[in-house]
mmCIF file of C-alpha atoms in Angstrom:
data_model
loop_
_atom_site.group_PDB
_atom_site.id
_atom_site.type_symbol
_atom_site.label_atom_id
_atom_site.label_comp_id
_atom_site.label_asym_id
_atom_site.label_seq_id
_atom_site.Cartn_x
_atom_site.Cartn_y
_atom_site.Cartn_z
ATOM 1 C CA MET K 1178 5.037 -1.096 -31.420
ATOM 2 C CA ARG K 1179 7.825 0.699 -33.252
ATOM 3 C CA THR K 1180 9.980 3.653 -32.364
ATOM 4 C CA PHE K 1181 11.124 5.999 -35.112
ATOM 5 C CA THR K 1182 14.675 6.465 -33.861
ATOM 6 C CA SER K 1183 16.991 4.911 -36.445
ATOM 7 C CA VAL K 1184 19.546 7.322 -37.831
ATOM 8 C CA THR K 1185 19.658 6.747 -41.555
ATOM 9 C CA LEU K 1186 22.720 6.683 -43.760
ATOM 10 C CA LEU K 1187 21.506 9.947 -45.231
ATOM 11 C CA THR K 1188 21.789 11.537 -41.800
ATOM 12 C CA LEU K 1189 25.355 10.293 -41.461
ATOM 13 C CA ALA K 1190 26.147 11.647 -44.905
ATOM 14 C CA SER K 1191 24.868 15.066 -43.888
ATOM 15 C CA LEU K 1192 27.415 15.169 -41.063
ATOM 16 C CA LEU K 1193 30.297 14.279 -43.343
ATOM 17 C CA THR K 1194 29.557 16.692 -46.195
ATOM 18 C CA SER K 1195 29.536 20.490 -46.262
ATOM 19 C CA ASP K 1196 26.027 21.231 -47.469
ATOM 20 C CA ARG K 1197 25.751 24.995 -47.026
ATOM 21 C CA ALA K 1198 22.083 25.649 -47.665
ATOM 22 C CA GLY K 1199 19.037 25.481 -45.472
ATOM 23 C CA ALA K 1200 15.658 26.107 -47.008
ATOM 24 C CA GLY K 1201 13.173 28.600 -45.538
ATOM 25 C CA LEU K 1202 16.112 30.258 -43.803
ATOM 26 C CA TYR K 1203 19.200 30.482 -45.967
ATOM 27 C CA ASN K 1204 22.798 30.914 -44.911
ATOM 28 C CA THR K 1205 25.598 30.106 -47.321
ATOM 29 C CA VAL K 1206 28.312 29.588 -44.690
ATOM 30 C CA GLU K 1207 26.527 27.514 -42.045
ATOM 31 C CA PRO K 1208 25.947 23.765 -42.470
ATOM 32 C CA SER K 1209 22.268 22.944 -42.773
ATOM 33 C CA ARG K 1210 20.432 20.614 -40.425
ATOM 34 C CA GLY K 1211 17.526 18.470 -41.454
ATOM 35 C CA PRO K 1212 16.558 15.920 -44.112
ATOM 36 C CA GLN K 1213 19.173 15.729 -46.833
ATOM 37 C CA PRO K 1214 18.170 15.346 -50.495
ATOM 38 C CA THR K 1215 20.082 12.934 -52.724
ATOM 39 C CA GLU K 1216 19.562 11.513 -56.185
ATOM 40 C CA HIS K 1217 17.651 8.666 -54.507
ATOM 41 C CA GLY K 1218 15.157 10.968 -52.776
ATOM 42 C CA VAL K 1219 14.698 12.471 -49.335
ATOM 43 C CA LYS K 1220 14.209 10.548 -46.122
ATOM 44 C CA PRO K 1221 13.278 12.013 -42.758
ATOM 45 C CA LEU K 1222 15.755 12.112 -39.928
ATOM 46 C CA GLY K 1223 15.495 9.545 -37.181
ATOM 47 C CA PHE K 1224 13.559 11.128 -34.338
ATOM 48 C CA SER K 1225 16.507 11.387 -31.933
ATOM 49 C CA ALA K 1226 18.664 13.099 -34.561
ATOM 50 C CA PHE K 1227 15.810 15.396 -35.533
ATOM 51 C CA ARG K 1228 15.102 16.330 -31.920
ATOM 52 C CA ASP K 1229 18.800 17.111 -31.369
ATOM 53 C CA ASP K 1230 18.907 19.367 -34.446
ATOM 54 C CA LEU K 1231 15.688 21.100 -33.458
ATOM 55 C CA THR K 1232 16.910 21.732 -29.913
ATOM 56 C CA THR K 1233 20.191 23.123 -31.252
ATOM 57 C CA TYR K 1234 18.305 25.664 -33.352
ATOM 58 C CA LEU K 1235 15.712 26.547 -30.721
ATOM 59 C CA THR K 1236 18.205 27.250 -27.926
ATOM 60 C CA ILE K 1237 19.990 29.880 -30.044
ATOM 61 C CA ALA K 1238 17.277 32.378 -29.076
ATOM 62 C CA VAL K 1239 17.339 31.554 -25.340
ATOM 63 C CA GLU K 1240 19.127 34.442 -23.634
ATOM 64 C CA THR K 1241 19.525 32.683 -20.286
ATOM 65 C CA GLN K 1242 21.396 29.715 -21.760
ATOM 66 C CA VAL K 1243 24.530 30.461 -23.781
ATOM 67 C CA THR K 1244 24.986 27.283 -25.788
ATOM 68 C CA PRO K 1245 27.891 26.888 -28.238
ATOM 69 C CA SER K 1246 25.466 27.564 -31.103
ATOM 70 C CA ARG K 1247 24.113 30.735 -29.496
ATOM 71 C CA LYS K 1248 27.632 31.968 -28.780
ATOM 72 C CA HIS K 1249 28.605 31.327 -32.401
ATOM 73 C CA TYR K 1250 25.519 33.107 -33.762
ATOM 74 C CA LEU K 1251 26.103 36.100 -31.483
ATOM 75 C CA GLU K 1252 29.717 36.391 -32.582
ATOM 76 C CA LYS K 1253 28.891 36.105 -36.293
ATOM 77 C CA SER K 1254 26.003 38.565 -36.096
ATOM 78 C CA ASP K 1255 28.133 41.101 -34.191
ATOM 79 C CA GLU K 1256 30.918 40.774 -36.748
ATOM 80 C CA LEU K 1257 28.602 41.262 -39.724
ATOM 81 C CA GLU K 1258 26.697 44.089 -38.006
ATOM 82 C CA ARG K 1259 29.961 46.006 -37.580
ATOM 83 C CA ARG K 1260 30.809 45.511 -41.233
ATOM 84 C CA GLU K 1261 27.268 46.412 -42.298
ATOM 85 C CA ARG K 1262 27.494 49.732 -40.452
ATOM 86 C CA ALA K 1263 30.704 50.383 -42.346
ATOM 87 C CA GLY K 1264 28.883 49.661 -45.606
ATOM 88 C CA GLY K 1265 30.933 46.611 -46.477
ATOM 89 C CA LEU K 1266 28.436 43.715 -46.848
ATOM 90 C CA THR K 1267 27.563 41.924 -50.057
ATOM 91 C CA THR K 1268 24.024 40.699 -50.746
ATOM 92 C CA GLU K 1269 25.048 37.172 -49.773
ATOM 93 C CA GLU K 1270 26.491 38.396 -46.478
ATOM 94 C CA LYS K 1271 23.279 40.308 -45.745
ATOM 95 C CA VAL K 1272 21.315 37.106 -46.325
ATOM 96 C CA ASN K 1273 23.623 35.325 -43.897
ATOM 97 C CA LEU K 1274 23.326 38.116 -41.319
ATOM 98 C CA SER K 1275 19.532 37.948 -41.561
ATOM 99 C CA ASP K 1276 19.663 34.234 -40.727
ATOM 100 C CA TYR K 1277 21.780 34.917 -37.632
ATOM 101 C CA LEU K 1278 19.367 37.663 -36.554
ATOM 102 C CA ILE K 1279 16.251 35.553 -37.110
ATOM 103 C CA ARG K 1280 17.664 32.600 -35.169
ATOM 104 C CA LEU K 1281 18.509 34.994 -32.337
ATOM 105 C CA GLY K 1282 14.906 36.243 -32.315
ATOM 106 C CA ARG K 1283 15.708 39.700 -33.767
ATOM 107 C CA TYR K 1284 13.014 39.609 -36.436
ATOM 108 C CA ASP K 1285 12.512 43.360 -36.774
ATOM 109 C CA ARG K 1286 16.227 43.941 -37.319
ATOM 110 C CA ALA K 1287 16.292 41.255 -40.028
ATOM 111 C CA ILE K 1288 13.309 42.891 -41.750
ATOM 112 C CA GLN K 1289 15.008 46.280 -41.594
ATOM 113 C CA LEU K 1290 18.155 44.782 -43.107
ATOM 114 C CA LEU K 1291 16.576 42.879 -46.006
ATOM 115 C CA THR K 1292 13.692 45.116 -47.099
ATOM 116 C CA PRO K 1293 15.927 47.487 -49.124
ATOM 117 C CA VAL K 1294 17.775 44.501 -50.603
ATOM 118 C CA ALA K 1295 14.514 42.961 -51.840
ATOM 119 C CA ARG K 1296 13.831 46.075 -53.929
ATOM 120 C CA THR K 1297 17.001 45.593 -55.961
ATOM 121 C CA GLU K 1298 17.651 41.831 -55.850
ATOM 122 C CA ARG K 1299 14.453 40.849 -57.641
ATOM 123 C CA ARG K 1300 15.636 37.339 -58.601
ATOM 124 C CA ASN K 1301 17.344 36.297 -55.366
ATOM 125 C CA PHE K 1302 15.053 33.711 -53.794
ATOM 126 C CA MET K 1303 17.116 33.601 -50.590
ATOM 127 C CA VAL K 1304 16.410 37.275 -49.879
ATOM 128 C CA PHE K 1305 12.655 36.764 -50.252
ATOM 129 C CA ALA K 1306 12.674 33.502 -48.257
ATOM 130 C CA ASN K 1307 14.498 34.954 -45.245
ATOM 131 C CA LEU K 1308 12.420 38.130 -45.386
ATOM 132 C CA GLY K 1309 9.195 36.122 -45.549
ATOM 133 C CA THR K 1310 10.209 33.978 -42.572
ATOM 134 C CA ALA K 1311 11.143 37.069 -40.544
ATOM 135 C CA HIS K 1312 7.719 38.616 -41.201
ATOM 136 C CA GLN K 1313 6.009 35.324 -40.315
ATOM 137 C CA LEU K 1314 7.777 35.092 -36.969
ATOM 138 C CA ALA K 1315 7.050 38.763 -36.283
ATOM 139 C CA GLY K 1316 3.343 37.994 -36.690
ATOM 140 C CA GLN K 1317 2.957 39.868 -39.990
ATOM 141 C CA LEU K 1318 1.416 37.049 -41.984
ATOM 142 C CA ASP K 1319 0.165 39.211 -44.850
ATOM 143 C CA ARG K 1320 3.694 40.463 -45.567
ATOM 144 C CA ALA K 1321 5.129 36.972 -45.098
ATOM 145 C CA LEU K 1322 2.635 35.621 -47.626
ATOM 146 C CA SER K 1323 3.637 38.226 -50.186
ATOM 147 C CA TYR K 1324 7.352 37.465 -49.932
ATOM 148 C CA LEU K 1325 6.906 33.685 -49.945
ATOM 149 C CA GLU K 1326 4.837 33.977 -53.114
ATOM 150 C CA GLN K 1327 7.810 35.761 -54.671
ATOM 151 C CA VAL K 1328 10.033 32.870 -53.590
ATOM 152 C CA ARG K 1329 7.758 30.573 -55.574
ATOM 153 C CA ASP K 1330 7.723 32.879 -58.594
ATOM 154 C CA VAL K 1331 11.495 33.388 -58.886
ATOM 155 C CA TRP K 1332 12.613 29.866 -57.953
ATOM 156 C CA PRO K 1333 15.658 29.018 -60.096
ATOM 157 C CA SER K 1334 16.452 25.861 -62.012
ATOM 158 C CA GLU K 1335 20.141 26.390 -61.184
ATOM 159 C CA TRP K 1336 21.930 28.321 -58.472
ATOM 160 C CA PRO K 1337 25.597 28.432 -57.391
ATOM 161 C CA GLY K 1338 26.256 26.178 -54.409
ATOM 162 C CA PHE K 1339 23.090 24.087 -54.845
ATOM 163 C CA THR K 1340 22.691 20.700 -56.479
ATOM 164 C CA ARG K 1341 19.661 19.935 -58.620
ATOM 165 C CA GLU K 1342 18.421 17.573 -55.913
ATOM 166 C CA GLN K 1343 18.653 20.322 -53.298
ATOM 167 C CA LEU K 1344 16.801 22.843 -55.447
ATOM 168 C CA SER K 1345 14.063 20.319 -56.188
ATOM 169 C CA TRP K 1346 13.637 19.414 -52.516
ATOM 170 C CA TYR K 1347 13.706 22.985 -51.227
ATOM 171 C CA ARG K 1348 11.212 24.095 -53.871
ATOM 172 C CA GLU K 1349 8.822 21.386 -52.634
ATOM 173 C CA ALA K 1350 9.390 22.403 -49.032
ATOM 174 C CA GLU K 1351 8.874 26.089 -49.866
ATOM 175 C CA LYS K 1352 5.551 25.171 -51.488
ATOM 176 C CA TYR K 1353 4.315 23.781 -48.175
ATOM 177 C CA HIS K 1354 5.808 26.698 -46.255
ATOM 178 C CA LEU K 1355 3.731 29.027 -48.423
ATOM 179 C CA LYS K 1356 0.647 26.880 -47.890
ATOM 180 C CA LEU K 1357 1.182 26.923 -44.122
ATOM 181 C CA VAL K 1358 1.365 30.713 -44.002
ATOM 182 C CA ARG K 1359 -1.662 31.047 -46.282
ATOM 183 C CA LEU K 1360 -3.717 28.725 -44.049
ATOM 184 C CA ARG K 1361 -2.784 30.618 -40.907
ATOM 185 C CA TYR K 1362 -3.375 34.001 -42.490
ATOM 186 C CA ARG K 1363 -6.890 33.017 -43.569
ATOM 187 C CA GLU K 1364 -7.512 31.592 -40.126
ATOM 188 C CA SER K 1365 -6.370 34.833 -38.502
ATOM 189 C CA LEU K 1366 -8.958 36.760 -40.506
ATOM 190 C CA ARG K 1367 -11.689 34.669 -38.888
ATOM 191 C CA GLN K 1368 -10.460 35.298 -35.350
ATOM 192 C CA PRO K 1369 -12.396 37.686 -33.083
ATOM 193 C CA ALA K 1370 -10.976 41.192 -33.032
ATOM 194 C CA GLY K 1371 -8.467 41.749 -30.269
ATOM 195 C CA ARG K 1372 -7.946 38.126 -29.281
ATOM 196 C CA SER K 1373 -7.144 34.782 -30.852
ATOM 197 C CA ARG K 1374 -8.573 31.389 -30.054
ATOM 198 C CA PRO K 1375 -6.183 28.499 -29.386
ATOM 199 C CA PRO K 1376 -6.010 25.957 -32.229
ATOM 200 C CA GLU K 1377 -8.423 23.045 -32.073
ATOM 201 C CA SER K 1378 -6.791 20.964 -34.816
ATOM 202 C CA VAL K 1379 -3.574 20.545 -36.757
ATOM 203 C CA ASP K 1380 -2.869 22.657 -39.835
ATOM 204 C CA ASP K 1381 -4.513 21.038 -42.872
ATOM 205 C CA LEU K 1382 -1.189 21.082 -44.663
ATOM 206 C CA PHE K 1383 -1.854 17.969 -46.743
ATOM 207 C CA GLY K 1384 -5.492 18.428 -47.651
ATOM 208 C CA ASN K 1385 -6.154 18.532 -51.393
ATOM 209 C CA ASP K 1386 -8.969 18.776 -53.930
ATOM 210 C CA ARG K 1387 -10.409 15.562 -52.469
ATOM 211 C CA GLY K 1388 -10.868 17.266 -49.132
ATOM 212 C CA PRO K 1389 -8.966 17.794 -45.883
ATOM 213 C CA LEU K 1390 -6.773 15.074 -44.440
ATOM 214 C CA HIS K 1391 -8.491 13.193 -41.614
ATOM 215 C CA PHE K 1392 -6.312 11.154 -39.253
ATOM 216 C CA VAL K 1393 -8.698 8.205 -38.947
ATOM 217 C CA GLY K 1394 -8.395 4.476 -39.464
ATOM 218 C CA ALA K 1395 -10.498 2.261 -41.716
ATOM 219 C CA SER K 1396 -13.208 2.327 -39.039
ATOM 220 C CA GLY K 1397 -13.675 6.056 -39.576
ATOM 221 C CA ARG K 1398 -12.426 6.742 -36.051
ATOM 222 C CA TYR K 1399 -9.024 7.666 -34.707
ATOM 223 C CA GLU K 1400 -6.867 4.560 -34.224
ATOM 224 C CA ALA K 1401 -3.447 3.928 -32.760
ATOM 225 C CA GLY K 1402 -0.808 3.255 -35.408
ATOM 226 C CA LYS K 1403 -3.204 3.299 -38.370
ATOM 227 C CA LEU K 1404 -4.448 5.544 -41.162
ATOM 228 C CA ALA K 1405 -7.196 4.683 -43.632
ATOM 229 C CA ALA K 1406 -6.001 3.982 -47.176
ATOM 230 C CA THR K 1407 -8.147 6.795 -48.579
ATOM 231 C CA GLU K 1408 -6.438 9.259 -46.239
ATOM 232 C CA GLN K 1409 -2.982 7.806 -46.847
ATOM 233 C CA GLU K 1410 -3.385 8.628 -50.541
ATOM 234 C CA LYS K 1411 -3.553 12.326 -49.687
ATOM 235 C CA LEU K 1412 -0.127 12.329 -48.058
ATOM 236 C CA PRO K 1413 2.975 13.103 -50.125
ATOM 237 C CA ARG K 1414 5.717 10.518 -49.947
ATOM 238 C CA ASP K 1415 7.946 12.898 -47.973
ATOM 239 C CA ALA K 1416 5.298 14.080 -45.480
ATOM 240 C CA VAL K 1417 7.364 13.466 -42.322
ATOM 241 C CA ALA K 1418 10.499 15.005 -43.854
ATOM 242 C CA LEU K 1419 8.507 18.055 -44.990
ATOM 243 C CA VAL K 1420 7.124 18.738 -41.519
ATOM 244 C CA GLN K 1421 10.555 18.172 -39.980
ATOM 245 C CA GLN K 1422 11.962 20.748 -42.393
ATOM 246 C CA LEU K 1423 9.256 23.288 -41.564
ATOM 247 C CA LEU K 1424 9.865 22.848 -37.846
ATOM 248 C CA LEU K 1425 13.582 23.441 -38.331
ATOM 249 C CA TRP K 1426 12.900 26.641 -40.290
ATOM 250 C CA VAL K 1427 10.198 28.166 -38.129
ATOM 251 C CA PRO K 1428 10.796 28.456 -34.365
ATOM 252 C CA GLY K 1429 7.836 28.668 -32.012
ATOM 253 C CA GLY K 1430 6.318 31.714 -30.396
ATOM 254 C CA ALA K 1431 8.577 31.570 -27.330
ATOM 255 C CA PRO K 1432 12.385 31.201 -27.200
ATOM 256 C CA GLY K 1433 13.391 27.569 -26.915
ATOM 257 C CA LEU K 1434 10.028 26.178 -28.046
ATOM 258 C CA GLU K 1435 9.065 24.696 -31.388
ATOM 259 C CA ASP K 1436 5.895 25.584 -33.283
ATOM 260 C CA ALA K 1437 3.404 23.577 -31.209
ATOM 261 C CA ARG K 1438 0.826 23.093 -33.930
ATOM 262 C CA LEU K 1439 3.351 21.843 -36.477
ATOM 263 C CA TYR K 1440 4.803 19.556 -33.830
ATOM 264 C CA TRP K 1441 1.332 18.141 -33.212
ATOM 265 C CA LEU K 1442 1.043 17.426 -36.938
ATOM 266 C CA LEU K 1443 4.381 15.605 -36.833
ATOM 267 C CA GLY K 1444 3.098 13.420 -33.991
ATOM 268 C CA GLU K 1445 -0.016 12.519 -35.984
ATOM 269 C CA LEU K 1446 2.150 11.525 -38.949
ATOM 270 C CA TYR K 1447 4.285 9.269 -36.760
ATOM 271 C CA ASN K 1448 1.172 7.566 -35.429
ATOM 272 C CA ALA K 1449 -0.231 7.168 -38.951
ATOM 273 C CA GLN K 1450 2.965 5.330 -39.929
ATOM 274 C CA GLY K 1451 2.804 3.033 -36.911
ATOM 275 C CA TYR K 1452 5.466 4.734 -34.777
ATOM 276 C CA THR K 1453 3.229 4.915 -31.737
ATOM 277 C CA THR K 1454 5.956 5.292 -29.110
ATOM 278 C CA THR K 1455 7.417 8.290 -30.919
ATOM 279 C CA ALA K 1456 3.933 9.710 -31.447
ATOM 280 C CA ILE K 1457 3.334 9.588 -27.686
ATOM 281 C CA GLN K 1458 6.552 11.529 -27.025
ATOM 282 C CA VAL K 1459 5.565 14.248 -29.487
ATOM 283 C CA LEU K 1460 1.900 14.569 -28.513
ATOM 284 C CA ASP K 1461 2.747 14.487 -24.814
ATOM 285 C CA ARG K 1462 5.033 17.497 -25.274
ATOM 286 C CA CYS K 1463 2.275 19.345 -27.129
ATOM 287 C CA ALA K 1464 -0.248 18.602 -24.389
ATOM 288 C CA TRP K 1465 1.888 19.280 -21.309
ATOM 289 C CA THR K 1466 4.854 21.463 -22.290
ATOM 290 C CA HIS K 1467 2.922 23.659 -24.721
ATOM 291 C CA ARG K 1468 -0.370 23.268 -22.850
ATOM 292 C CA LEU K 1469 -2.417 23.034 -26.035
ATOM 293 C CA PRO K 1470 -6.026 22.771 -24.829
ATOM 294 C CA ALA K 1471 -7.360 20.992 -27.936
ATOM 295 C CA ALA K 1472 -9.703 18.143 -26.983
ATOM 296 C CA ASP K 1473 -8.643 16.109 -30.038
ATOM 297 C CA LEU K 1474 -5.010 16.208 -28.957
ATOM 298 C CA ARG K 1475 -5.729 14.738 -25.546
ATOM 299 C CA GLU K 1476 -8.162 12.181 -26.929
ATOM 300 C CA HIS K 1477 -5.644 10.984 -29.515
ATOM 301 C CA LEU K 1478 -2.917 10.760 -26.884
ATOM 302 C CA LYS K 1479 -5.226 8.715 -24.671
ATOM 303 C CA ILE K 1480 -6.040 6.284 -27.506
ATOM 304 C CA ILE K 1481 -2.390 5.744 -28.423
ATOM 305 C CA ARG K 1482 -1.371 5.249 -24.793
ATOM 306 C CA ALA K 1483 -4.098 2.635 -24.355
ATOM 307 C CA SER K 1484 -2.633 0.640 -27.254
ATOM 308 C CA GLU K 1485 0.798 0.356 -25.661
ATOM 309 C CA PRO K 1486 1.553 -2.882 -23.758
ATOM 310 C CA LEU K 1487 1.308 -2.613 -19.994
ATOM 311 C CA PRO K 1488 4.474 -3.083 -17.919
ATOM 312 C CA GLU K 1489 4.889 -6.501 -16.316
ATOM 313 C CA THR K 1490 2.973 -6.864 -13.049
ATOM 314 C CA VAL K 1491 4.919 -7.419 -9.827
ATOM 315 C CA SER K 1492 4.027 -8.918 -6.443
ATOM 316 C CA ASN K 1493 2.395 -6.625 -3.900
ATOM 317 C CA THR K 1494 4.915 -7.878 -1.301
ATOM 318 C CA ALA K 1495 8.067 -6.580 -2.896
ATOM 319 C CA PRO K 1496 11.190 -6.764 -0.656
ATOM 320 C CA ALA K 1497 12.160 -3.601 1.196
ATOM 321 C CA LYS K 1498 15.550 -3.602 -0.535
ATOM 322 C CA PRO K 1499 16.735 -4.942 -3.871
ATOM 323 C CA LEU K 1500 17.974 -8.478 -3.717
ATOM 324 C CA GLN K 1501 21.468 -7.470 -4.722
ATOM 325 C CA ASP K 1502 21.720 -5.269 -1.595
ATOM 326 C CA GLN K 1503 20.945 -8.101 0.825
ATOM 327 C CA ALA K 1504 23.697 -9.931 2.706
ATOM 328 C CA PRO K 1505 24.576 -13.353 1.304
ATOM 329 C CA PRO K 1506 22.902 -16.237 3.188
ATOM 330 C CA LEU K 1507 24.897 -18.065 5.861
ATOM 331 C CA PRO K 1508 26.046 -21.602 5.031
ATOM 332 C CA ALA K 1509 23.760 -24.358 6.307
ATOM 333 C CA THR K 1510 24.750 -25.969 9.644
ATOM 334 C CA ARG K 1511 23.782 -29.263 11.323
ATOM 335 C CA GLN K 1512 23.268 -30.293 14.980
ATOM 336 C CA ILE K 1513 26.466 -31.169 16.911
ATOM 337 C CA ASP K 1514 26.822 -34.874 17.999
ATOM 338 C CA LEU K 1515 28.197 -34.831 21.635
ATOM 339 C CA ARG K 1516 29.467 -38.439 21.494
ATOM 340 C CA GLN K 1517 31.634 -37.594 18.526
ATOM 341 C CA VAL K 1518 33.072 -34.622 20.395
ATOM 342 C CA VAL K 1519 33.986 -36.800 23.463
ATOM 343 C CA LEU K 1520 35.543 -39.501 21.309
ATOM 344 C CA VAL K 1521 37.654 -37.082 19.296
ATOM 345 C CA GLY K 1522 38.693 -35.218 22.451
ATOM 346 C CA GLY K 1523 39.731 -38.442 24.206
ATOM 347 C CA LEU K 1524 41.851 -39.616 21.306
ATOM 348 C CA ALA K 1525 43.548 -36.241 21.164
ATOM 349 C CA ALA K 1526 44.315 -36.390 24.905
ATOM 350 C CA VAL K 1527 45.845 -39.889 24.612
ATOM 351 C CA ALA K 1528 48.029 -38.662 21.746
ATOM 352 C CA VAL K 1529 49.250 -35.677 23.756
ATOM 353 C CA VAL K 1530 50.012 -37.809 26.861
ATOM 354 C CA GLY K 1531 51.919 -40.285 24.722
ATOM 355 C CA LEU K 1532 54.049 -37.553 23.187
ATOM 356 C CA ILE K 1533 54.858 -36.147 26.628
ATOM 357 C CA TYR K 1534 55.889 -39.594 27.930
ATOM 358 C CA LEU K 1535 58.226 -40.178 24.995
ATOM 359 C CA GLN K 1536 59.796 -36.741 25.463
ATOM 360 C CA VAL K 1537 60.453 -37.334 29.211
ATOM 361 C CA ARG K 1538 62.014 -40.749 28.578
ATOM 362 C CA GLU K 1539 64.371 -39.289 25.963
ATOM 363 C CA ILE K 1540 65.565 -36.633 28.417
ATOM 364 C CA ARG K 1541 66.367 -39.242 31.143
ATOM 365 C CA ARG K 1542 68.275 -41.411 28.702
ATOM 366 C CA ARG K 1543 70.566 -38.533 27.720
ATOM 367 C CA ARG K 1544 71.387 -37.697 31.379
ATOM 368 C CA LYS K 1545 72.679 -41.238 31.981
#
């Protein structure tokens, strides 16, 4: 049993540097959160660090809880809105304002802001990326798909403020963002008119020309902490980091909640890599906090739980109070011997009488 909680050196480096870009949602003045690309590659965040970053982003949109991040985003958006009304924002500042608006849940306002910009800034991938994400979160998947395809088409080989490693990583992440939106758009076309069915499986984000990805072990069935070699080959090396990045870009349908289906996929990836304890935490949240009704989700959670070692058994006659709360035991005593008491008492009496006699004799001698 392993828990995916170690904070890597890359995570520490991200806190000490001033990386100013965040893929999917771009803002040139805010530090990014998430996996950090270096010349040695990209590693996912430890789960605790990832969960902290995700919670920080998600709570920005919660109106009933004014966190430091929400307060900051409100102040920055208000400042830029005032300047925008006065006609004083550059394209970069409009991109930044759109990020503040999207994080605050004001998708329609972000769309209104960036749509005219997209007509003139035809090579600015950040404009198209933020506009595509805003449309996605507003439920307009066809428009989101169109803008994210433009992100792919205009992706630069160089851009001020970005390293080559960052551009390479974000391009890869944007490819999967586009695939995610395309999958969900096609799925929406198959939904009954007027209502949507809850998801029964994870997004097939890593399926390829060899077929969809199946989370099964070598037995062909779902297994705790295992993934068949043939299925493992379908996964990109950075699968966990990619899903972490997508979750950080795309909030869920309700303020304060992550995208439940993507989060489910993250849990399956943790289990496939052997991080069963972390997988339980993730899948449990999907099943009970998000109330996903998928039978596969609950069955997988049941299988992983069954693989975890049971807690040590204890006696059925446990003490009413913890041992440390009990009074210390009294020292052991032995039965009193009466003969010893009489003997000691007699000797003491003789000594006292003798002392009195000597004292009286001394007084008489002095009077003479």
